[in-house]
């Protein structure tokens, strides 16, 4: 089984470089801004996201870090705004919020607690605030 790297130019002049094995995403996938700055990087195993996904602004600031297991969010998910200020930290387990969460405004903590996801049909509930 040989890994094949495929490069394609996207509609907005971004570039995507993806590694495939047997026709499935398997290995690193990277998106690049037209200016040459890395936009995002993630890893796949058998067409499912696995490990860390990181996204950057065109200026190189990290704006997102997620962790995946078998294609589902699993572990800490963090989001920053374009100025580099942390906006949220949420723990996930098998694709659902599970455990501690923290929300920030202008880099200042405004809400924290424990995520409650009671069943597969309900929206996420963060301390009586519903997030669809």
mmCIF file of C-alpha atoms in Angstrom:
data_model
loop_
_atom_site.group_PDB
_atom_site.id
_atom_site.type_symbol
_atom_site.label_atom_id
_atom_site.label_comp_id
_atom_site.label_asym_id
_atom_site.label_seq_id
_atom_site.Cartn_x
_atom_site.Cartn_y
_atom_site.Cartn_z
ATOM 1 C CA UNK A 1 0.000 0.000 0.000
ATOM 2 C CA UNK A 2 1.550 3.210 -1.175
ATOM 3 C CA UNK A 3 0.637 6.637 0.148
ATOM 4 C CA UNK A 4 -0.161 9.177 -2.562
ATOM 5 C CA UNK A 5 -0.066 12.930 -2.015
ATOM 6 C CA UNK A 6 -2.698 14.873 -3.954
ATOM 7 C CA UNK A 7 -2.532 18.655 -4.403
ATOM 8 C CA UNK A 8 -5.368 20.771 -5.683
ATOM 9 C CA UNK A 9 -6.057 24.471 -6.028
ATOM 10 C CA UNK A 10 -9.394 25.551 -4.563
ATOM 11 C CA UNK A 11 -11.860 28.161 -5.827
ATOM 12 C CA UNK A 12 -10.497 30.906 -3.572
ATOM 13 C CA UNK A 13 -6.861 30.299 -4.615
ATOM 14 C CA UNK A 14 -6.208 28.284 -1.481
ATOM 15 C CA UNK A 15 -4.272 25.067 -1.897
ATOM 16 C CA UNK A 16 -5.123 21.688 -0.387
ATOM 17 C CA UNK A 17 -2.544 18.915 0.015
ATOM 18 C CA UNK A 18 -3.955 15.555 1.124
ATOM 19 C CA UNK A 19 -2.346 12.146 1.580
ATOM 20 C CA UNK A 20 -4.362 9.129 0.415
ATOM 21 C CA UNK A 21 -3.992 5.391 0.858
ATOM 22 C CA UNK A 22 -6.217 3.033 -1.115
ATOM 23 C CA UNK A 23 -8.454 5.942 -2.146
ATOM 24 C CA UNK A 24 -9.055 7.125 1.439
ATOM 25 C CA UNK A 25 -7.608 10.090 3.301
ATOM 26 C CA UNK A 26 -4.783 8.635 5.346
ATOM 27 C CA UNK A 27 -2.079 10.871 6.761
ATOM 28 C CA UNK A 28 -1.639 14.624 6.788
ATOM 29 C CA UNK A 29 -4.004 17.098 5.152
ATOM 30 C CA UNK A 30 -2.919 20.727 4.894
ATOM 31 C CA UNK A 31 -4.648 23.820 3.548
ATOM 32 C CA UNK A 32 -2.598 26.855 2.485
ATOM 33 C CA UNK A 33 -3.622 30.492 2.042
ATOM 34 C CA UNK A 34 -2.743 32.064 -1.351
ATOM 35 C CA UNK A 35 0.071 34.021 0.357
ATOM 36 C CA UNK A 36 1.787 30.750 1.350
ATOM 37 C CA UNK A 37 0.769 30.747 5.033
ATOM 38 C CA UNK A 38 -0.574 27.465 6.402
ATOM 39 C CA UNK A 39 -4.355 27.701 7.027
ATOM 40 C CA UNK A 40 -4.966 24.343 8.714
ATOM 41 C CA UNK A 41 -3.418 20.961 9.321
ATOM 42 C CA UNK A 42 -4.968 17.709 10.444
ATOM 43 C CA UNK A 43 -4.431 13.966 10.188
ATOM 44 C CA UNK A 44 -6.589 11.116 8.939
ATOM 45 C CA UNK A 45 -6.608 7.363 9.445
ATOM 46 C CA UNK A 46 -8.873 5.452 7.047
ATOM 47 C CA UNK A 47 -10.810 8.599 6.061
ATOM 48 C CA UNK A 48 -11.487 9.642 9.700
ATOM 49 C CA UNK A 49 -9.930 12.584 11.499
ATOM 50 C CA UNK A 50 -7.433 11.411 14.104
ATOM 51 C CA UNK A 51 -5.363 13.520 16.482
ATOM 52 C CA UNK A 52 -4.950 17.279 16.460
ATOM 53 C CA UNK A 53 -6.477 19.715 13.994
ATOM 54 C CA UNK A 54 -5.007 23.215 14.057
ATOM 55 C CA UNK A 55 -6.175 26.276 12.097
ATOM 56 C CA UNK A 56 -4.401 29.611 11.683
ATOM 57 C CA UNK A 57 -5.245 33.102 10.421
ATOM 58 C CA UNK A 58 -3.507 34.417 7.306
ATOM 59 C CA UNK A 59 -1.077 36.101 9.704
ATOM 60 C CA UNK A 60 -0.113 32.912 11.518
ATOM 61 C CA UNK A 61 -2.186 33.247 14.710
ATOM 62 C CA UNK A 62 -3.774 30.029 15.946
ATOM 63 C CA UNK A 63 -7.592 30.318 15.852
ATOM 64 C CA UNK A 64 -8.621 26.708 16.490
ATOM 65 C CA UNK A 65 -7.210 23.543 18.044
ATOM 66 C CA UNK A 66 -9.332 20.423 18.194
ATOM 67 C CA UNK A 67 -8.597 16.808 19.013
ATOM 68 C CA UNK A 68 -10.225 13.915 17.172
ATOM 69 C CA UNK A 69 -10.567 10.198 17.728
ATOM 70 C CA UNK A 70 -12.098 7.991 15.018
ATOM 71 C CA UNK A 71 -13.530 11.043 13.260
ATOM 72 C CA UNK A 72 -15.203 12.573 16.330
ATOM 73 C CA UNK A 73 -14.181 15.455 18.573
ATOM 74 C CA UNK A 74 -12.517 13.883 21.581
ATOM 75 C CA UNK A 75 -10.538 15.893 24.104
ATOM 76 C CA UNK A 76 -9.969 19.622 24.427
ATOM 77 C CA UNK A 77 -11.337 21.981 21.768
ATOM 78 C CA UNK A 78 -10.086 25.574 21.866
ATOM 79 C CA UNK A 79 -11.096 28.599 19.763
ATOM 80 C CA UNK A 80 -9.432 32.026 19.582
ATOM 81 C CA UNK A 81 -10.613 35.212 17.871
ATOM 82 C CA UNK A 82 -8.698 36.962 15.068
ATOM 83 C CA UNK A 83 -6.821 39.051 17.665
ATOM 84 C CA UNK A 84 -5.519 35.917 19.369
ATOM 85 C CA UNK A 85 -7.782 36.089 22.431
ATOM 86 C CA UNK A 86 -9.160 32.811 23.725
ATOM 87 C CA UNK A 87 -12.948 32.501 23.183
ATOM 88 C CA UNK A 88 -13.753 28.982 24.355
ATOM 89 C CA UNK A 89 -12.394 25.761 25.799
ATOM 90 C CA UNK A 90 -14.679 22.729 25.741
ATOM 91 C CA UNK A 91 -13.942 19.101 26.557
ATOM 92 C CA UNK A 92 -15.458 16.538 24.176
ATOM 93 C CA UNK A 93 -15.917 12.803 24.420
ATOM 94 C CA UNK A 94 -16.945 10.785 21.361
ATOM 95 C CA UNK A 95 -18.180 13.921 19.559
ATOM 96 C CA UNK A 96 -20.228 15.391 22.409
ATOM 97 C CA UNK A 97 -19.412 18.035 25.031
ATOM 98 C CA UNK A 98 -18.449 16.151 28.147
ATOM 99 C CA UNK A 99 -16.824 17.770 31.109
ATOM 100 C CA UNK A 100 -15.434 21.208 31.767
ATOM 101 C CA UNK A 101 -16.123 24.186 29.511
ATOM 102 C CA UNK A 102 -15.037 27.818 29.696
ATOM 103 C CA UNK A 103 -16.195 30.793 27.599
ATOM 104 C CA UNK A 104 -14.303 34.089 27.296
ATOM 105 C CA UNK A 105 -15.070 37.610 26.037
ATOM 106 C CA UNK A 106 -12.132 39.808 25.072
ATOM 107 C CA UNK A 107 -9.852 37.256 26.716
ATOM 108 C CA UNK A 108 -11.678 37.436 30.072
ATOM 109 C CA UNK A 109 -13.435 34.374 31.509
ATOM 110 C CA UNK A 110 -17.206 34.961 31.555
ATOM 111 C CA UNK A 111 -18.656 31.487 32.061
ATOM 112 C CA UNK A 112 -17.446 28.076 33.146
ATOM 113 C CA UNK A 113 -19.001 24.845 34.215
ATOM 114 C CA UNK A 114 -19.555 21.245 33.234
ATOM 115 C CA UNK A 115 -21.195 20.385 29.922
ATOM 116 C CA UNK A 116 -24.299 18.234 30.169
ATOM 117 C CA UNK A 117 -25.288 16.263 27.088
ATOM 118 C CA UNK A 118 -28.147 14.067 28.177
ATOM 119 C CA UNK A 119 -29.121 12.190 24.994
ATOM 120 C CA UNK A 120 -28.494 11.986 21.254
ATOM 121 C CA UNK A 121 -31.544 14.094 20.315
ATOM 122 C CA UNK A 122 -31.066 17.097 22.572
ATOM 123 C CA UNK A 123 -28.917 20.159 21.847
ATOM 124 C CA UNK A 124 -25.842 20.852 23.954
ATOM 125 C CA UNK A 125 -26.641 22.357 27.340
ATOM 126 C CA UNK A 126 -24.104 24.570 29.096
ATOM 127 C CA UNK A 127 -25.595 25.438 32.523
ATOM 128 C CA UNK A 128 -29.147 26.007 31.286
ATOM 129 C CA UNK A 129 -27.972 27.806 28.133
ATOM 130 C CA UNK A 130 -28.712 25.810 25.014
ATOM 131 C CA UNK A 131 -26.266 25.772 22.117
ATOM 132 C CA UNK A 132 -27.547 24.146 18.912
#
